[in-house]
Amino acid sequence: QVQLVESGGGLVQPGGSLRLSCAASGSIISINVMGWYRQAPGKERELVAAITRGGSTNYADSVKGRFTISRDKDKNTVYLQMNSLKPEDTAVYYCNAEVRSSWYHGYADYWGQGTQVTVSS
């Protein structure tokens, strides 16, 4: 079994910064893509940023230039540095990872429990 545990959410004023972390643990052979998604009230879950095992990154247009995703492969951890936060960034942020946990199966998607980010004055 694989677990993803997020941390770092909270309340921040507009223009402020937060850093989210997500650590994967359990039966892990390898991790392919790791990413962050978010879901605001009444909206669908959307991709915020993703990073491959090789370090290639992909960002939603709405966060380019403000958010940075990074990864520590030795710790099976992904980070999301969020700067210049705006009220529209308010959402529950979810960590996602494509994990291979068995030599007999391919990669499977795992999700964290979500962490609330609220941007408000």
Short mmCIF file of C-alpha atoms in Angstrom, two decimals:
data_model
loop_
_atom_site.label_atom_id
_atom_site.label_comp_id
_atom_site.label_asym_id
_atom_site.label_seq_id
_atom_site.Cartn_x
_atom_site.Cartn_y
_atom_site.Cartn_z
CA GLN A 1 0.00 0.00 0.00
CA VAL A 2 1.08 3.56 -0.74
CA GLN A 3 0.26 6.68 1.25
CA LEU A 4 0.65 10.32 0.27
CA VAL A 5 0.73 12.79 3.14
CA GLU A 6 0.47 16.52 2.44
CA SER A 7 1.40 19.41 4.66
CA GLY A 8 1.87 23.16 4.48
CA GLY A 9 -1.58 24.53 3.74
CA GLY A 10 -3.16 27.38 5.66
CA LEU A 11 -4.42 30.94 5.58
CA VAL A 12 -2.32 33.60 3.89
CA GLN A 13 -2.90 37.18 2.78
CA PRO A 14 -2.94 38.11 -0.91
CA GLY A 15 0.60 38.48 -2.17
CA GLY A 16 1.91 36.05 0.41
CA SER A 17 3.62 32.69 0.03
CA LEU A 18 3.12 29.11 1.11
CA ARG A 19 5.05 25.91 0.55
CA LEU A 20 3.24 22.61 0.25
CA SER A 21 4.94 19.26 0.77
CA CYS A 22 3.81 15.76 -0.09
CA ALA A 23 5.66 12.66 1.04
CA ALA A 24 4.97 9.24 -0.44
CA SER A 25 5.55 6.17 1.69
CA GLY A 26 4.80 2.47 1.71
CA SER A 27 5.52 -0.18 -0.86
CA ILE A 28 7.28 1.87 -3.54
CA ILE A 29 9.46 0.54 -6.34
CA SER A 30 9.47 3.71 -8.38
CA ILE A 31 7.50 6.92 -8.88
CA ASN A 32 6.89 8.40 -12.31
CA VAL A 33 5.03 11.72 -12.39
CA MET A 34 4.20 13.63 -9.21
CA GLY A 35 1.87 16.56 -9.23
CA TRP A 36 -0.46 18.95 -7.49
CA TYR A 37 -4.12 19.45 -8.28
CA ARG A 38 -6.64 21.79 -6.70
CA GLN A 39 -10.37 21.99 -6.33
CA ALA A 40 -12.25 25.14 -5.42
CA PRO A 41 -15.85 25.06 -4.17
CA GLY A 42 -18.24 24.39 -7.04
CA LYS A 43 -15.44 23.75 -9.51
CA GLU A 44 -13.81 20.69 -10.98
CA ARG A 45 -10.42 19.47 -9.85
CA GLU A 46 -7.68 20.94 -12.03
CA LEU A 47 -3.99 20.33 -12.57
CA VAL A 48 -1.77 22.97 -10.98
CA ALA A 49 1.69 21.59 -11.68
CA ALA A 50 3.43 18.31 -12.40
CA ILE A 51 7.01 17.05 -12.51
CA THR A 52 8.38 13.92 -14.14
CA ARG A 53 11.04 11.61 -12.76
CA GLY A 54 13.49 13.34 -15.09
CA GLY A 55 12.60 16.77 -13.78
CA SER A 56 10.44 18.09 -16.62
CA THR A 57 7.69 20.36 -15.35
CA ASN A 58 4.26 21.45 -16.49
CA TYR A 59 2.16 24.29 -15.06
CA ALA A 60 -1.35 25.59 -15.42
CA ASP A 61 -1.35 28.95 -17.19
CA SER A 62 -2.92 30.59 -14.15
CA VAL A 63 0.09 29.81 -11.92
CA LYS A 64 3.02 30.17 -14.33
CA GLY A 65 5.65 32.51 -12.95
CA ARG A 66 4.19 32.34 -9.43
CA PHE A 67 4.35 28.63 -8.45
CA THR A 68 7.33 26.30 -8.60
CA ILE A 69 7.17 22.52 -8.33
CA SER A 70 10.20 20.53 -7.24
CA ARG A 71 10.98 17.01 -6.19
CA ASP A 72 13.34 15.10 -3.93
CA LYS A 73 13.57 11.64 -5.44
CA ASP A 74 15.53 10.22 -2.51
CA LYS A 75 12.75 11.24 -0.11
CA ASN A 76 9.87 10.47 -2.49
CA THR A 77 8.65 13.99 -1.79
CA VAL A 78 7.22 16.70 -4.02
CA TYR A 79 6.98 20.38 -3.13
CA LEU A 80 4.95 23.30 -4.39
CA GLN A 81 6.30 26.76 -3.66
CA MET A 82 3.47 29.24 -4.10
CA ASN A 83 4.32 32.94 -4.31
CA SER A 84 2.24 36.05 -5.06
CA LEU A 85 -0.87 34.21 -3.97
CA LYS A 86 -4.24 35.50 -5.09
CA PRO A 87 -7.73 34.95 -3.65
CA GLU A 88 -8.54 32.83 -6.70
CA ASP A 89 -5.84 30.37 -5.60
CA THR A 90 -8.08 29.42 -2.67
CA ALA A 91 -8.84 25.69 -2.92
CA VAL A 92 -8.11 22.29 -1.50
CA TYR A 93 -4.79 21.17 -2.92
CA TYR A 94 -4.25 17.47 -3.62
CA CYS A 95 -1.01 15.63 -4.20
CA ASN A 96 -0.93 12.96 -6.90
CA ALA A 97 1.70 10.37 -7.75
CA GLU A 98 2.05 7.60 -10.32
CA VAL A 99 3.57 4.78 -8.29
CA ARG A 100 4.78 1.32 -9.13
CA SER A 101 4.42 -0.76 -5.99
CA SER A 102 4.76 -4.25 -7.46
CA TRP A 103 7.02 -5.90 -10.02
CA TYR A 104 3.92 -7.64 -11.39
CA HIS A 105 1.91 -4.52 -12.12
CA GLY A 106 2.39 -1.19 -13.79
CA TYR A 107 1.99 2.31 -12.38
CA ALA A 108 -1.12 3.31 -10.46
CA ASP A 109 -2.44 6.70 -9.39
CA TYR A 110 -2.44 7.63 -5.71
CA TRP A 111 -3.89 10.72 -4.05
CA GLY A 112 -3.29 12.55 -0.83
CA GLN A 113 -6.07 13.60 1.51
CA GLY A 114 -5.89 17.26 0.49
CA THR A 115 -4.77 20.40 2.27
CA GLN A 116 -6.72 23.64 2.41
CA VAL A 117 -5.15 26.83 1.07
CA THR A 118 -7.07 30.03 1.76
CA VAL A 119 -5.92 33.38 0.39
CA SER A 120 -7.77 36.20 2.07
CA SER A 121 -7.19 39.50 3.80
#
